[in-house]
mmCIF file of C-alpha atoms in Angstrom:
data_model
loop_
_atom_site.group_PDB
_atom_site.id
_atom_site.type_symbol
_atom_site.label_atom_id
_atom_site.label_comp_id
_atom_site.label_asym_id
_atom_site.label_seq_id
_atom_site.Cartn_x
_atom_site.Cartn_y
_atom_site.Cartn_z
ATOM 1 C CA MET T 176 43.819 -11.320 -13.043
ATOM 2 C CA LYS T 177 40.622 -9.041 -11.425
ATOM 3 C CA LYS T 178 39.944 -10.813 -7.979
ATOM 4 C CA ALA T 179 36.637 -10.256 -5.750
ATOM 5 C CA PHE T 180 35.602 -11.639 -2.719
ATOM 6 C CA ILE T 181 31.898 -11.624 -2.295
ATOM 7 C CA THR T 182 29.740 -11.555 1.056
ATOM 8 C CA GLY T 183 26.518 -13.214 0.722
ATOM 9 C CA ILE T 184 27.783 -15.868 -2.606
ATOM 10 C CA THR T 185 24.952 -18.682 -2.459
ATOM 11 C CA GLY T 186 22.410 -15.890 -1.613
ATOM 12 C CA GLN T 187 20.121 -14.444 -4.809
ATOM 13 C CA ASP T 188 22.473 -11.283 -5.538
ATOM 14 C CA GLY T 189 25.482 -13.215 -4.590
ATOM 15 C CA SER T 190 24.972 -15.836 -7.573
ATOM 16 C CA TYR T 191 24.399 -13.638 -10.268
ATOM 17 C CA LEU T 192 27.229 -11.813 -9.669
ATOM 18 C CA ALA T 193 28.850 -14.453 -9.171
ATOM 19 C CA GLU T 194 28.078 -15.444 -12.631
ATOM 20 C CA LEU T 195 28.668 -11.983 -13.941
ATOM 21 C CA LEU T 196 32.459 -11.824 -12.729
ATOM 22 C CA LEU T 197 33.082 -15.185 -13.843
ATOM 23 C CA GLY T 198 31.651 -13.997 -17.437
ATOM 24 C CA LYS T 199 34.423 -11.674 -17.414
ATOM 25 C CA GLY T 200 37.595 -13.497 -16.552
ATOM 26 C CA TYR T 201 37.115 -12.963 -12.934
ATOM 27 C CA GLU T 202 38.192 -14.750 -10.002
ATOM 28 C CA VAL T 203 36.009 -15.488 -8.067
ATOM 29 C CA HIS T 204 36.226 -16.274 -3.861
ATOM 30 C CA GLY T 205 32.605 -16.935 -1.954
ATOM 31 C CA LEU T 206 32.400 -16.095 1.852
ATOM 32 C CA ILE T 207 29.688 -18.746 2.534
ATOM 33 C CA ARG T 208 27.816 -20.274 6.048
ATOM 34 C CA ARG T 209 28.412 -23.401 7.678
ATOM 35 C CA SER T 210 24.705 -25.547 8.159
ATOM 36 C CA SER T 211 23.881 -29.536 8.915
ATOM 37 C CA THR T 212 22.863 -28.435 5.776
ATOM 38 C CA PHE T 213 24.203 -27.127 1.581
ATOM 39 C CA ASN T 214 23.416 -24.759 0.612
ATOM 40 C CA THR T 215 24.900 -23.836 -2.900
ATOM 41 C CA ASP T 216 22.169 -24.455 -4.852
ATOM 42 C CA ARG T 217 22.056 -21.403 -6.438
ATOM 43 C CA ILE T 218 26.115 -21.592 -7.277
ATOM 44 C CA ASP T 219 26.529 -25.153 -7.808
ATOM 45 C CA HIS T 220 25.907 -24.621 -11.289
ATOM 46 C CA LEU T 221 29.484 -22.740 -12.307
ATOM 47 C CA TYR T 222 31.435 -25.874 -10.998
ATOM 48 C CA ARG T 223 29.944 -27.017 -13.324
ATOM 49 C CA ASP T 224 29.915 -23.834 -16.419
ATOM 50 C CA TYR T 225 33.718 -22.893 -15.188
ATOM 51 C CA HIS T 226 36.285 -24.788 -14.781
ATOM 52 C CA ASP T 227 38.731 -22.614 -17.248
ATOM 53 C CA PRO T 228 41.956 -21.974 -15.388
ATOM 54 C CA ASP T 229 41.240 -17.855 -15.878
ATOM 55 C CA ALA T 230 37.461 -18.368 -13.893
ATOM 56 C CA ARG T 231 37.471 -20.095 -10.944
ATOM 57 C CA ILE T 232 35.503 -19.772 -8.207
ATOM 58 C CA TYR T 233 36.124 -20.075 -3.998
ATOM 59 C CA LEU T 234 34.578 -20.449 -1.029
ATOM 60 C CA TYR T 235 35.250 -19.609 2.382
ATOM 61 C CA TYR T 236 34.169 -21.084 5.702
ATOM 62 C CA GLY T 237 32.778 -17.582 7.225
ATOM 63 C CA ASP T 238 31.038 -15.969 9.332
ATOM 64 C CA LEU T 239 30.693 -11.953 9.612
ATOM 65 C CA SER T 240 30.504 -11.634 12.983
ATOM 66 C CA VAL T 241 34.012 -12.768 13.557
ATOM 67 C CA SER T 242 36.411 -9.794 12.632
ATOM 68 C CA GLY T 243 39.839 -12.310 13.047
ATOM 69 C CA GLN T 244 38.515 -14.423 10.453
ATOM 70 C CA LEU T 245 37.902 -11.603 7.884
ATOM 71 C CA THR T 246 41.438 -9.937 8.111
ATOM 72 C CA ASP T 247 43.026 -12.888 7.466
ATOM 73 C CA LEU T 248 40.886 -13.702 4.998
ATOM 74 C CA MET T 249 41.207 -10.325 3.114
ATOM 75 C CA SER T 250 45.450 -10.474 3.665
ATOM 76 C CA ALA T 251 45.476 -13.606 1.691
ATOM 77 C CA ILE T 252 43.186 -13.037 -0.790
ATOM 78 C CA ARG T 253 43.715 -9.070 -1.415
ATOM 79 C CA PRO T 254 40.956 -8.982 -3.425
ATOM 80 C CA ASP T 255 40.210 -6.187 -6.032
ATOM 81 C CA GLU T 256 37.011 -6.072 -5.529
ATOM 82 C CA ILE T 257 34.899 -6.572 -2.340
ATOM 83 C CA TYR T 258 31.031 -6.869 -2.930
ATOM 84 C CA HIS T 259 28.958 -7.500 0.101
ATOM 85 C CA LEU T 260 25.985 -9.167 0.828
ATOM 86 C CA GLY T 261 26.040 -11.325 3.074
ATOM 87 C CA ALA T 262 23.574 -10.113 6.223
ATOM 88 C CA GLN T 263 20.586 -11.582 7.837
ATOM 89 C CA SER T 264 17.838 -9.490 5.411
ATOM 90 C CA HIS T 265 14.108 -10.318 6.457
ATOM 91 C CA VAL T 266 12.693 -7.232 7.543
ATOM 92 C CA ARG T 267 11.030 -9.381 9.268
ATOM 93 C CA VAL T 268 12.682 -11.856 10.830
ATOM 94 C CA SER T 269 14.469 -8.571 11.873
ATOM 95 C CA PHE T 270 11.589 -7.957 14.150
ATOM 96 C CA ASP T 271 12.388 -11.020 15.749
ATOM 97 C CA MET T 272 15.621 -11.533 15.906
ATOM 98 C CA PRO T 273 17.066 -7.140 16.559
ATOM 99 C CA GLU T 274 20.278 -8.341 18.321
ATOM 100 C CA TYR T 275 21.214 -10.504 15.839
ATOM 101 C CA THR T 276 20.117 -8.858 13.125
ATOM 102 C CA GLY T 277 22.578 -5.544 14.303
ATOM 103 C CA ASP T 278 24.997 -7.508 15.182
ATOM 104 C CA VAL T 279 25.618 -9.018 11.787
ATOM 105 C CA THR T 280 23.491 -7.169 9.289
ATOM 106 C CA ALA T 281 25.124 -3.047 11.153
ATOM 107 C CA LEU T 282 28.702 -4.702 12.584
ATOM 108 C CA GLY T 283 29.412 -6.886 9.911
ATOM 109 C CA THR T 284 30.430 -4.245 7.653
ATOM 110 C CA LEU T 285 32.259 -2.556 9.950
ATOM 111 C CA ARG T 286 34.183 -6.066 10.814
ATOM 112 C CA ILE T 287 34.437 -5.794 6.261
ATOM 113 C CA LEU T 288 35.896 -2.144 5.946
ATOM 114 C CA GLU T 289 37.848 -2.720 9.533
ATOM 115 C CA ALA T 290 39.917 -5.462 7.384
ATOM 116 C CA ILE T 291 40.146 -3.784 4.253
ATOM 117 C CA ARG T 292 42.226 -1.058 6.782
ATOM 118 C CA LYS T 293 44.511 -2.757 8.639
ATOM 119 C CA THR T 294 45.365 -4.840 5.947
ATOM 120 C CA GLY T 295 45.737 -2.185 4.008
ATOM 121 C CA ILE T 296 44.724 -3.792 0.332
ATOM 122 C CA HIS T 297 43.532 -0.899 -2.473
ATOM 123 C CA ALA T 298 40.332 -2.831 -2.306
ATOM 124 C CA LYS T 299 37.160 -1.147 -3.865
ATOM 125 C CA PHE T 300 33.788 -1.900 -1.647
ATOM 126 C CA TYR T 301 30.402 -2.294 -2.931
ATOM 127 C CA GLN T 302 27.862 -2.181 -0.472
ATOM 128 C CA ALA T 303 24.985 -3.645 -0.616
ATOM 129 C CA SER T 304 22.438 -0.862 1.188
ATOM 130 C CA SER T 305 18.301 -1.847 0.813
ATOM 131 C CA SER T 306 15.846 1.126 -0.226
ATOM 132 C CA GLU T 307 14.096 -0.417 3.467
ATOM 133 C CA MET T 308 15.818 2.750 5.253
ATOM 134 C CA TYR T 309 14.071 5.228 3.890
ATOM 135 C CA GLY T 310 11.401 3.665 5.740
ATOM 136 C CA SER T 311 8.328 6.131 5.936
ATOM 137 C CA ALA T 312 10.089 9.311 3.898
ATOM 138 C CA PRO T 313 7.624 9.876 0.948
ATOM 139 C CA PRO T 314 8.300 8.867 -2.638
ATOM 140 C CA PRO T 315 10.009 9.413 -4.897
ATOM 141 C CA GLN T 316 13.315 8.541 -2.751
ATOM 142 C CA ASN T 317 16.532 9.784 -4.366
ATOM 143 C CA GLU T 318 20.211 9.671 -3.114
ATOM 144 C CA LEU T 319 19.453 13.353 -0.855
ATOM 145 C CA THR T 320 15.884 11.401 0.726
ATOM 146 C CA PRO T 321 16.682 11.599 4.199
ATOM 147 C CA PHE T 322 16.326 8.150 6.085
ATOM 148 C CA GLN T 323 13.635 7.157 8.175
ATOM 149 C CA PRO T 324 14.203 3.726 9.183
ATOM 150 C CA ARG T 325 10.974 1.559 10.448
ATOM 151 C CA SER T 326 12.956 -1.332 11.018
ATOM 152 C CA PRO T 327 16.365 -3.370 12.991
ATOM 153 C CA TYR T 328 17.793 -4.592 9.406
ATOM 154 C CA ALA T 329 16.643 -1.159 8.121
ATOM 155 C CA ALA T 330 19.177 1.163 10.632
ATOM 156 C CA ALA T 331 21.337 -1.451 10.586
ATOM 157 C CA LYS T 332 21.166 -0.471 6.434
ATOM 158 C CA VAL T 333 20.866 3.224 8.245
ATOM 159 C CA TYR T 334 24.658 2.165 10.229
ATOM 160 C CA SER T 335 26.397 0.498 7.661
ATOM 161 C CA TYR T 336 25.504 3.013 4.702
ATOM 162 C CA HIS T 337 26.889 5.671 7.176
ATOM 163 C CA MET T 338 29.930 3.609 8.429
ATOM 164 C CA VAL T 339 30.812 3.039 4.921
ATOM 165 C CA LYS T 340 30.574 7.833 4.172
ATOM 166 C CA ASN T 341 32.574 7.572 6.796
ATOM 167 C CA TYR T 342 35.405 5.731 5.799
ATOM 168 C CA ARG T 343 36.135 6.589 2.240
ATOM 169 C CA GLU T 344 36.072 9.829 3.843
ATOM 170 C CA ALA T 345 38.372 9.499 6.734
ATOM 171 C CA TYR T 346 41.105 6.518 4.825
ATOM 172 C CA GLY T 347 40.592 7.398 1.705
ATOM 173 C CA ILE T 348 38.602 3.569 0.303
ATOM 174 C CA PHE T 349 37.454 3.419 -2.963
ATOM 175 C CA ALA T 350 33.937 2.784 -1.532
ATOM 176 C CA CYS T 351 30.472 2.173 -2.286
ATOM 177 C CA ASN T 352 26.614 1.851 -0.482
ATOM 178 C CA GLY T 353 24.286 0.534 -3.556
ATOM 179 C CA ILE T 354 20.756 1.952 -2.411
ATOM 180 C CA LEU T 355 18.497 -1.439 -4.271
ATOM 181 C CA PHE T 356 15.444 -1.449 -4.520
ATOM 182 C CA ASN T 357 13.128 -3.881 -3.918
ATOM 183 C CA HIS T 358 14.425 -6.479 -6.872
ATOM 184 C CA GLU T 359 13.869 -10.677 -7.502
ATOM 185 C CA SER T 360 14.445 -13.718 -9.793
ATOM 186 C CA PRO T 361 13.254 -17.356 -10.059
ATOM 187 C CA ARG T 362 16.017 -17.026 -7.025
ATOM 188 C CA ARG T 363 15.022 -15.320 -4.428
ATOM 189 C CA GLY T 364 14.579 -16.929 -0.900
ATOM 190 C CA GLU T 365 10.981 -18.244 -0.683
ATOM 191 C CA THR T 366 10.502 -16.372 2.496
ATOM 192 C CA PHE T 367 10.308 -13.134 0.647
ATOM 193 C CA VAL T 368 7.025 -12.317 -0.900
ATOM 194 C CA THR T 369 7.406 -12.018 -4.361
ATOM 195 C CA ARG T 370 8.893 -16.154 -4.634
ATOM 196 C CA LYS T 371 6.015 -17.150 -1.891
ATOM 197 C CA ILE T 372 2.943 -15.732 -4.635
ATOM 198 C CA THR T 373 4.243 -17.244 -7.254
ATOM 199 C CA ARG T 374 5.643 -20.734 -5.387
ATOM 200 C CA ALA T 375 2.638 -21.043 -3.633
ATOM 201 C CA ALA T 376 0.420 -19.903 -6.848
ATOM 202 C CA THR T 377 2.293 -22.497 -8.965
ATOM 203 C CA GLN T 378 1.432 -25.805 -6.457
ATOM 204 C CA ILE T 379 -1.708 -24.265 -5.815
ATOM 205 C CA LYS T 380 -2.638 -24.898 -9.583
ATOM 206 C CA LEU T 381 -1.554 -28.523 -9.784
ATOM 207 C CA GLY T 382 -2.994 -28.937 -6.348
ATOM 208 C CA LEU T 383 0.081 -29.506 -3.832
ATOM 209 C CA LYS T 384 -1.871 -27.196 -1.933
ATOM 210 C CA ASP T 385 -4.912 -24.873 -1.850
ATOM 211 C CA LYS T 386 -4.571 -22.081 0.757
ATOM 212 C CA LEU T 387 -1.005 -18.966 0.749
ATOM 213 C CA TYR T 388 -1.689 -17.350 3.575
ATOM 214 C CA LEU T 389 0.285 -13.608 3.163
ATOM 215 C CA GLY T 390 -0.074 -9.960 4.948
ATOM 216 C CA ASN T 391 -0.287 -7.062 4.148
ATOM 217 C CA LEU T 392 -1.476 -6.717 0.729
ATOM 218 C CA GLU T 393 -1.155 -2.880 0.811
ATOM 219 C CA ALA T 394 2.518 -1.865 1.167
ATOM 220 C CA LYS T 395 3.408 -0.864 -2.628
ATOM 221 C CA ARG T 396 7.276 -1.278 -3.613
ATOM 222 C CA ASP T 397 9.345 -1.040 -6.739
ATOM 223 C CA TRP T 398 10.457 -4.141 -8.379
ATOM 224 C CA GLY T 399 12.737 -5.292 -10.594
ATOM 225 C CA TYR T 400 15.618 -8.114 -11.555
ATOM 226 C CA ALA T 401 17.583 -9.083 -9.848
ATOM 227 C CA GLY T 402 20.139 -9.484 -12.934
ATOM 228 C CA ASP T 403 19.246 -6.641 -14.184
ATOM 229 C CA TYR T 404 21.514 -4.913 -10.321
ATOM 230 C CA VAL T 405 23.908 -6.805 -10.055
ATOM 231 C CA ASP T 406 24.563 -5.083 -12.875
ATOM 232 C CA ALA T 407 24.792 -1.891 -11.597
ATOM 233 C CA MET T 408 26.667 -3.441 -8.636
ATOM 234 C CA TRP T 409 29.825 -3.345 -10.622
ATOM 235 C CA LEU T 410 29.109 -0.973 -12.928
ATOM 236 C CA MET T 411 30.131 1.368 -9.123
ATOM 237 C CA LEU T 412 33.337 -0.567 -8.631
ATOM 238 C CA GLN T 413 34.754 0.762 -12.355
ATOM 239 C CA HIS T 414 33.253 4.655 -11.905
ATOM 240 C CA ASP T 415 36.183 6.835 -11.085
ATOM 241 C CA GLU T 416 35.403 7.950 -8.164
ATOM 242 C CA PRO T 417 33.057 5.740 -4.681
ATOM 243 C CA ASP T 418 29.617 7.553 -4.947
ATOM 244 C CA ASP T 419 26.492 6.502 -3.414
ATOM 245 C CA TYR T 420 23.651 5.570 -6.044
ATOM 246 C CA VAL T 421 19.857 5.026 -5.773
ATOM 247 C CA ILE T 422 18.799 0.904 -7.701
ATOM 248 C CA ALA T 423 15.314 0.649 -8.687
ATOM 249 C CA THR T 424 12.232 1.131 -12.110
ATOM 250 C CA GLY T 425 11.239 4.239 -10.436
ATOM 251 C CA LYS T 426 7.906 2.196 -11.263
ATOM 252 C CA THR T 427 5.504 0.590 -8.103
ATOM 253 C CA HIS T 428 3.334 -2.063 -7.500
ATOM 254 C CA SER T 429 1.132 -3.049 -4.110
ATOM 255 C CA VAL T 430 1.695 -6.892 -2.564
ATOM 256 C CA ARG T 431 -1.905 -6.832 -4.511
ATOM 257 C CA GLU T 432 -1.432 -6.336 -7.944
ATOM 258 C CA PHE T 433 1.792 -8.574 -7.454
ATOM 259 C CA LEU T 434 -0.878 -11.111 -5.937
ATOM 260 C CA GLU T 435 -3.565 -10.914 -9.109
ATOM 261 C CA LYS T 436 -1.610 -10.594 -11.759
ATOM 262 C CA VAL T 437 0.511 -13.982 -10.260
ATOM 263 C CA PHE T 438 -2.718 -15.681 -10.232
ATOM 264 C CA GLN T 439 -4.766 -14.138 -12.686
ATOM 265 C CA LYS T 440 -1.897 -15.751 -15.145
ATOM 266 C CA LEU T 441 -2.466 -18.747 -13.884
ATOM 267 C CA ASP T 442 -6.207 -18.900 -14.732
ATOM 268 C CA LEU T 443 -6.483 -18.266 -11.161
ATOM 269 C CA ASP T 444 -8.965 -16.362 -8.295
ATOM 270 C CA TYR T 445 -6.582 -15.786 -5.370
ATOM 271 C CA ARG T 446 -9.295 -14.545 -3.421
ATOM 272 C CA ASN T 447 -9.778 -18.490 -3.655
ATOM 273 C CA HIS T 448 -7.219 -19.251 -1.605
ATOM 274 C CA VAL T 449 -5.834 -15.717 0.423
ATOM 275 C CA VAL T 450 -5.391 -16.246 3.667
ATOM 276 C CA ILE T 451 -4.936 -12.047 5.986
ATOM 277 C CA ASP T 452 -2.058 -13.760 9.166
ATOM 278 C CA PRO T 453 -1.545 -11.145 11.445
ATOM 279 C CA LYS T 454 1.375 -12.312 11.978
ATOM 280 C CA TYR T 455 3.143 -11.620 8.817
ATOM 281 C CA PHE T 456 2.742 -7.661 9.412
ATOM 282 C CA ARG T 457 4.949 -6.290 10.574
ATOM 283 C CA PRO T 458 5.293 -3.910 13.972
ATOM 284 C CA THR T 459 6.148 -0.941 11.467
ATOM 285 C CA GLU T 460 4.746 -0.876 8.483
ATOM 286 C CA VAL T 461 6.724 1.093 5.383
ATOM 287 C CA ASP T 462 3.410 1.918 3.085
ATOM 288 C CA ILE T 463 5.067 2.566 0.050
ATOM 289 C CA LEU T 464 9.122 2.654 -1.433
ATOM 290 C CA GLN T 465 9.584 4.494 -4.961
ATOM 291 C CA GLY T 466 13.002 4.968 -6.161
ATOM 292 C CA ASP T 467 14.351 8.005 -8.734
ATOM 293 C CA ALA T 468 17.206 6.477 -9.999
ATOM 294 C CA SER T 469 18.709 9.047 -11.796
ATOM 295 C CA LYS T 470 21.816 9.975 -10.797
ATOM 296 C CA ALA T 471 23.166 5.642 -11.602
ATOM 297 C CA GLN T 472 21.289 6.489 -15.730
ATOM 298 C CA GLU T 473 23.686 9.324 -16.073
ATOM 299 C CA LYS T 474 26.671 9.268 -14.525
ATOM 300 C CA LEU T 475 27.081 4.433 -14.466
ATOM 301 C CA GLY T 476 25.426 4.629 -17.799
ATOM 302 C CA TRP T 477 22.900 1.784 -16.399
ATOM 303 C CA THR T 478 18.931 1.460 -16.859
ATOM 304 C CA SER T 479 16.792 -2.198 -15.753
ATOM 305 C CA LYS T 480 15.783 -4.423 -18.308
ATOM 306 C CA VAL T 481 13.326 -6.302 -17.464
ATOM 307 C CA SER T 482 9.151 -5.126 -16.905
ATOM 308 C CA PHE T 483 7.365 -6.254 -14.437
ATOM 309 C CA GLU T 484 5.447 -8.803 -16.437
ATOM 310 C CA GLN T 485 8.969 -10.464 -17.642
ATOM 311 C CA LEU T 486 9.756 -10.435 -14.342
ATOM 312 C CA ILE T 487 6.296 -12.816 -12.951
ATOM 313 C CA ASP T 488 6.224 -14.605 -16.220
ATOM 314 C CA MET T 489 10.110 -15.714 -15.821
ATOM 315 C CA MET T 490 9.033 -17.018 -11.680
ATOM 316 C CA ILE T 491 5.975 -18.072 -13.099
ATOM 317 C CA ALA T 492 7.715 -20.240 -15.649
ATOM 318 C CA ALA T 493 10.313 -21.856 -13.121
ATOM 319 C CA ASP T 494 8.125 -22.640 -9.840
ATOM 320 C CA MET T 495 5.688 -24.527 -12.278
ATOM 321 C CA GLU T 496 8.749 -26.799 -13.647
ATOM 322 C CA LEU T 497 9.492 -26.827 -9.585
ATOM 323 C CA ALA T 498 5.546 -27.120 -9.433
ATOM 324 C CA LYS T 499 5.718 -30.353 -11.649
ATOM 325 C CA LYS T 500 9.018 -32.238 -10.098
ATOM 326 C CA GLU T 501 7.149 -31.818 -6.448
ATOM 327 C CA LYS T 502 3.737 -33.308 -8.091
ATOM 328 C CA THR T 503 6.029 -35.894 -9.978
ATOM 329 C CA LEU T 504 7.090 -37.000 -6.779
ATOM 330 C CA ARG T 505 3.681 -36.787 -4.893
ATOM 331 C CA ASP T 506 2.451 -39.123 -7.299
ATOM 332 C CA ALA T 507 5.223 -41.607 -7.321
ATOM 333 C CA GLY T 508 4.093 -42.097 -3.449
ATOM 334 C CA TYR T 509 7.178 -39.633 -1.991
ATOM 335 C CA ALA T 510 5.222 -36.284 -1.013
ATOM 336 C CA HIS T 511 7.943 -35.646 1.179
ATOM 337 C CA CYS T 512 11.070 -35.536 -0.816
ATOM 338 C CA GLU T 513 12.798 -32.115 -1.026
ATOM 339 C CA ILE T 514 13.199 -30.573 -4.780
ATOM 340 C CA ARG T 515 16.352 -28.833 -5.726
#
């Protein structure tokens, strides 16, 4: 039985990846941050669905800023594969917390690479790189496009990217960078623009709220489905040689287009509900990201499966169920209860 270690296992990608690996018979170990509230909602169902003793999941409290603990975990677990998804991953927040973003998103990667080197484990390593690294570089962007980061988050990811290449070349570690373009799902965090839109639109449809506050509507992104993208992560570590790959759909849509489609599908006019708030604009914007995943298609056999329209339908359906539960509670007089 293969062992996998996932940082960021409670996030969107971590939960889909854990499902994928458990379904393939892996023993899965995950790092989670300690907080005053439980934050395992996205993976709680895995405890119920995977009682097979040959497919187990284990969680450990920890932090990417503590190198000694990471080394101890690597030594104790001795995983075959490590998927490093954990980070301070919100671009706008990185402008407000640049030092923290650098410590966790950049140096966190270095600490895990050092843990691999110091323990001598023969683990394959996946680094969650980001399309934000391309910043102002003209599209389409591929593995040869020079990085032009436009945020502390993007700069931290560029540092991680180069450290992965350095440790691969200097120490012979099987280490890959997956340069993933934007990928969404019903499990996307509610502060990210796509989920913020589907969440608010369904609430507006049911009369639970009236306004949605957004920033730049003209930014264009290459949006795919997170469930498809974790397949690519796994495929990278099954390949004979470590390498770096762009993972994307190759198609771009503006935030405005996403917004319009969501509201249209709910028979709403977004112009009656959306308020542009300057606080949601970035100090430096990234106008357009469009990935060229030809290399991943050729070498890994990977392609995106879920279309833009299907992704929107999926997210609306999930958030409508959530909004209906909220409405039921509100009508029963429990307006401040949190829906899980």
